[in-house]
């Protein structure tokens, strides 16, 4: 850190990061990231680390901003490997910066917070999402960026939409970016935008835990970590939305493509036989969700996220799903950052 003021802001950012990381409505698992610019150095959350650990663990890694921005401008694939831009002398643990580092570098403001905010995602998957956001964010300088794969493609998409004074980005099928000159301002703006975008969740009945326990039987499936995760199987509209495909990248990374809904009378064994492989999660209509026994903590967090997002989507809206090519791009993505993310989520 260059100055005491920078060190103070970094401490404030770590506190804000930990608080954001504790809210499943803002971040799930290793998703979301925060950053602070100190002269030419960008301090950004390390790949695979969890924001909730920001106060107890060293999760911030220093990146040289100017060469990274040059790589984005020149569409250099090096920008897809931000670890190539870390400042080794200030990074004794050899942490790797988030794959979303370029998002932070592109924003001119000193503090950037990127979250997979449930209220934002629920709007940003609707085909009319941009118009809905416009209605709600009147008076705020924001821009809408359609879906691109995180990394260089998303960075290019943002660079095209960025205007001076924009301090809020809505990322289609992805989430929210907030930028400000101080951590305190970023926190205020984050909560303001979130409350402007918020919609109530459709209520559901309670899960049928006895039925789920019977369905799990002696299979290697188990109940989800969060009781809230069941809601997606308990609401017919949420179920319909989930079954139709993948809505955002971390779902694909942690749970695979789309969601599996059990047919009438189908057992866990029937479903595995039908698919030829055991899915990470199974939605049993009007009973709840079962998770594969070896599903990671990240997978549990994303299953809960799916329930929270689908419950808030306008049931009359046309939705933008990730295309087959976009799904494949995520499943087969060999970016080491995401592998590390998976590993960290499993451990
Ligand atoms: Zn993201």
JSON list of N, CA and C in Angstrom, two decimals, residues 29-30 48-50 254 295-299 339-347:
[
{"chain": "A", "resi": 29, "resn": "UNK", "atom": "N", "xyz": [-20.89, -18.50, -2.56]},
{"chain": "A", "resi": 29, "resn": "UNK", "atom": "CA", "xyz": [-19.61, -19.22, -2.70]},
{"chain": "A", "resi": 29, "resn": "UNK", "atom": "C", "xyz": [-18.49, -18.23, -3.04]},
{"chain": "A", "resi": 30, "resn": "UNK", "atom": "N", "xyz": [-17.66, -18.59, -4.02]},
{"chain": "A", "resi": 30, "resn": "UNK", "atom": "CA", "xyz": [-16.52, -17.75, -4.37]},
{"chain": "A", "resi": 30, "resn": "UNK", "atom": "C", "xyz": [-16.92, -16.65, -5.35]},
{"chain": "A", "resi": 48, "resn": "UNK", "atom": "N", "xyz": [-11.08, -17.91, -6.42]},
{"chain": "A", "resi": 48, "resn": "UNK", "atom": "CA", "xyz": [-11.32, -19.07, -5.57]},
{"chain": "A", "resi": 48, "resn": "UNK", "atom": "C", "xyz": [-11.53, -18.74, -4.11]},
{"chain": "A", "resi": 49, "resn": "UNK", "atom": "N", "xyz": [-11.20, -17.52, -3.68]},
{"chain": "A", "resi": 49, "resn": "UNK", "atom": "CA", "xyz": [-11.44, -17.15, -2.28]},
{"chain": "A", "resi": 49, "resn": "UNK", "atom": "C", "xyz": [-12.87, -16.64, -2.13]},
{"chain": "A", "resi": 50, "resn": "UNK", "atom": "N", "xyz": [-13.36, -16.65, -0.90]},
{"chain": "A", "resi": 50, "resn": "UNK", "atom": "CA", "xyz": [-14.73, -16.24, -0.61]},
{"chain": "A", "resi": 50, "resn": "UNK", "atom": "C", "xyz": [-14.71, -14.86, 0.06]},
{"chain": "A", "resi": 254, "resn": "UNK", "atom": "N", "xyz": [-21.04, -24.55, -11.29]},
{"chain": "A", "resi": 254, "resn": "UNK", "atom": "CA", "xyz": [-21.17, -25.35, -10.05]},
{"chain": "A", "resi": 254, "resn": "UNK", "atom": "C", "xyz": [-22.19, -26.48, -10.15]},
{"chain": "A", "resi": 295, "resn": "UNK", "atom": "N", "xyz": [-21.69, -33.09, -3.65]},
{"chain": "A", "resi": 295, "resn": "UNK", "atom": "CA", "xyz": [-21.80, -31.70, -4.15]},
{"chain": "A", "resi": 295, "resn": "UNK", "atom": "C", "xyz": [-21.04, -30.76, -3.21]},
{"chain": "A", "resi": 296, "resn": "UNK", "atom": "N", "xyz": [-20.32, -29.79, -3.79]},
{"chain": "A", "resi": 296, "resn": "UNK", "atom": "CA", "xyz": [-19.48, -28.89, -2.99]},
{"chain": "A", "resi": 296, "resn": "UNK", "atom": "C", "xyz": [-20.32, -27.85, -2.27]},
{"chain": "A", "resi": 297, "resn": "UNK", "atom": "N", "xyz": [-19.69, -27.13, -1.35]},
{"chain": "A", "resi": 297, "resn": "UNK", "atom": "CA", "xyz": [-20.36, -26.02, -0.67]},
{"chain": "A", "resi": 297, "resn": "UNK", "atom": "C", "xyz": [-20.79, -24.98, -1.70]},
{"chain": "A", "resi": 298, "resn": "UNK", "atom": "N", "xyz": [-19.99, -24.82, -2.75]},
{"chain": "A", "resi": 298, "resn": "UNK", "atom": "CA", "xyz": [-20.34, -23.87, -3.82]},
{"chain": "A", "resi": 298, "resn": "UNK", "atom": "C", "xyz": [-21.60, -24.31, -4.54]},
{"chain": "A", "resi": 299, "resn": "UNK", "atom": "N", "xyz": [-21.74, -25.61, -4.78]},
{"chain": "A", "resi": 299, "resn": "UNK", "atom": "CA", "xyz": [-22.94, -26.12, -5.45]},
{"chain": "A", "resi": 299, "resn": "UNK", "atom": "C", "xyz": [-24.17, -25.88, -4.58]},
{"chain": "A", "resi": 339, "resn": "UNK", "atom": "N", "xyz": [-11.15, -23.35, -12.48]},
{"chain": "A", "resi": 339, "resn": "UNK", "atom": "CA", "xyz": [-10.82, -24.64, -11.86]},
{"chain": "A", "resi": 339, "resn": "UNK", "atom": "C", "xyz": [-10.48, -24.42, -10.39]},
{"chain": "A", "resi": 340, "resn": "UNK", "atom": "N", "xyz": [-9.69, -23.40, -10.18]},
{"chain": "A", "resi": 340, "resn": "UNK", "atom": "CA", "xyz": [-9.28, -23.11, -8.81]},
{"chain": "A", "resi": 340, "resn": "UNK", "atom": "C", "xyz": [-10.50, -22.77, -7.95]},
{"chain": "A", "resi": 341, "resn": "UNK", "atom": "N", "xyz": [-11.42, -22.05, -8.58]},
{"chain": "A", "resi": 341, "resn": "UNK", "atom": "CA", "xyz": [-12.64, -21.66, -7.90]},
{"chain": "A", "resi": 341, "resn": "UNK", "atom": "C", "xyz": [-13.41, -22.92, -7.47]},
{"chain": "A", "resi": 342, "resn": "UNK", "atom": "N", "xyz": [-13.51, -23.85, -8.38]},
{"chain": "A", "resi": 342, "resn": "UNK", "atom": "CA", "xyz": [-14.20, -25.10, -8.07]},
{"chain": "A", "resi": 342, "resn": "UNK", "atom": "C", "xyz": [-13.51, -25.83, -6.92]},
{"chain": "A", "resi": 343, "resn": "UNK", "atom": "N", "xyz": [-12.19, -25.90, -7.01]},
{"chain": "A", "resi": 343, "resn": "UNK", "atom": "CA", "xyz": [-11.43, -26.59, -5.98]},
{"chain": "A", "resi": 343, "resn": "UNK", "atom": "C", "xyz": [-11.64, -25.94, -4.62]},
{"chain": "A", "resi": 344, "resn": "UNK", "atom": "N", "xyz": [-11.56, -24.61, -4.62]},
{"chain": "A", "resi": 344, "resn": "UNK", "atom": "CA", "xyz": [-11.70, -23.90, -3.36]},
{"chain": "A", "resi": 344, "resn": "UNK", "atom": "C", "xyz": [-13.11, -24.12, -2.81]},
{"chain": "A", "resi": 345, "resn": "UNK", "atom": "N", "xyz": [-14.08, -24.14, -3.72]},
{"chain": "A", "resi": 345, "resn": "UNK", "atom": "CA", "xyz": [-15.47, -24.33, -3.27]},
{"chain": "A", "resi": 345, "resn": "UNK", "atom": "C", "xyz": [-15.64, -25.73, -2.66]},
{"chain": "A", "resi": 346, "resn": "UNK", "atom": "N", "xyz": [-14.90, -26.68, -3.21]},
{"chain": "A", "resi": 346, "resn": "UNK", "atom": "CA", "xyz": [-15.03, -28.06, -2.71]},
{"chain": "A", "resi": 346, "resn": "UNK", "atom": "C", "xyz": [-14.31, -28.23, -1.38]},
{"chain": "A", "resi": 347, "resn": "UNK", "atom": "N", "xyz": [-13.30, -27.40, -1.15]},
{"chain": "A", "resi": 347, "resn": "UNK", "atom": "CA", "xyz": [-12.52, -27.59, 0.06]},
{"chain": "A", "resi": 347, "resn": "UNK", "atom": "C", "xyz": [-13.03, -26.72, 1.15]}
]
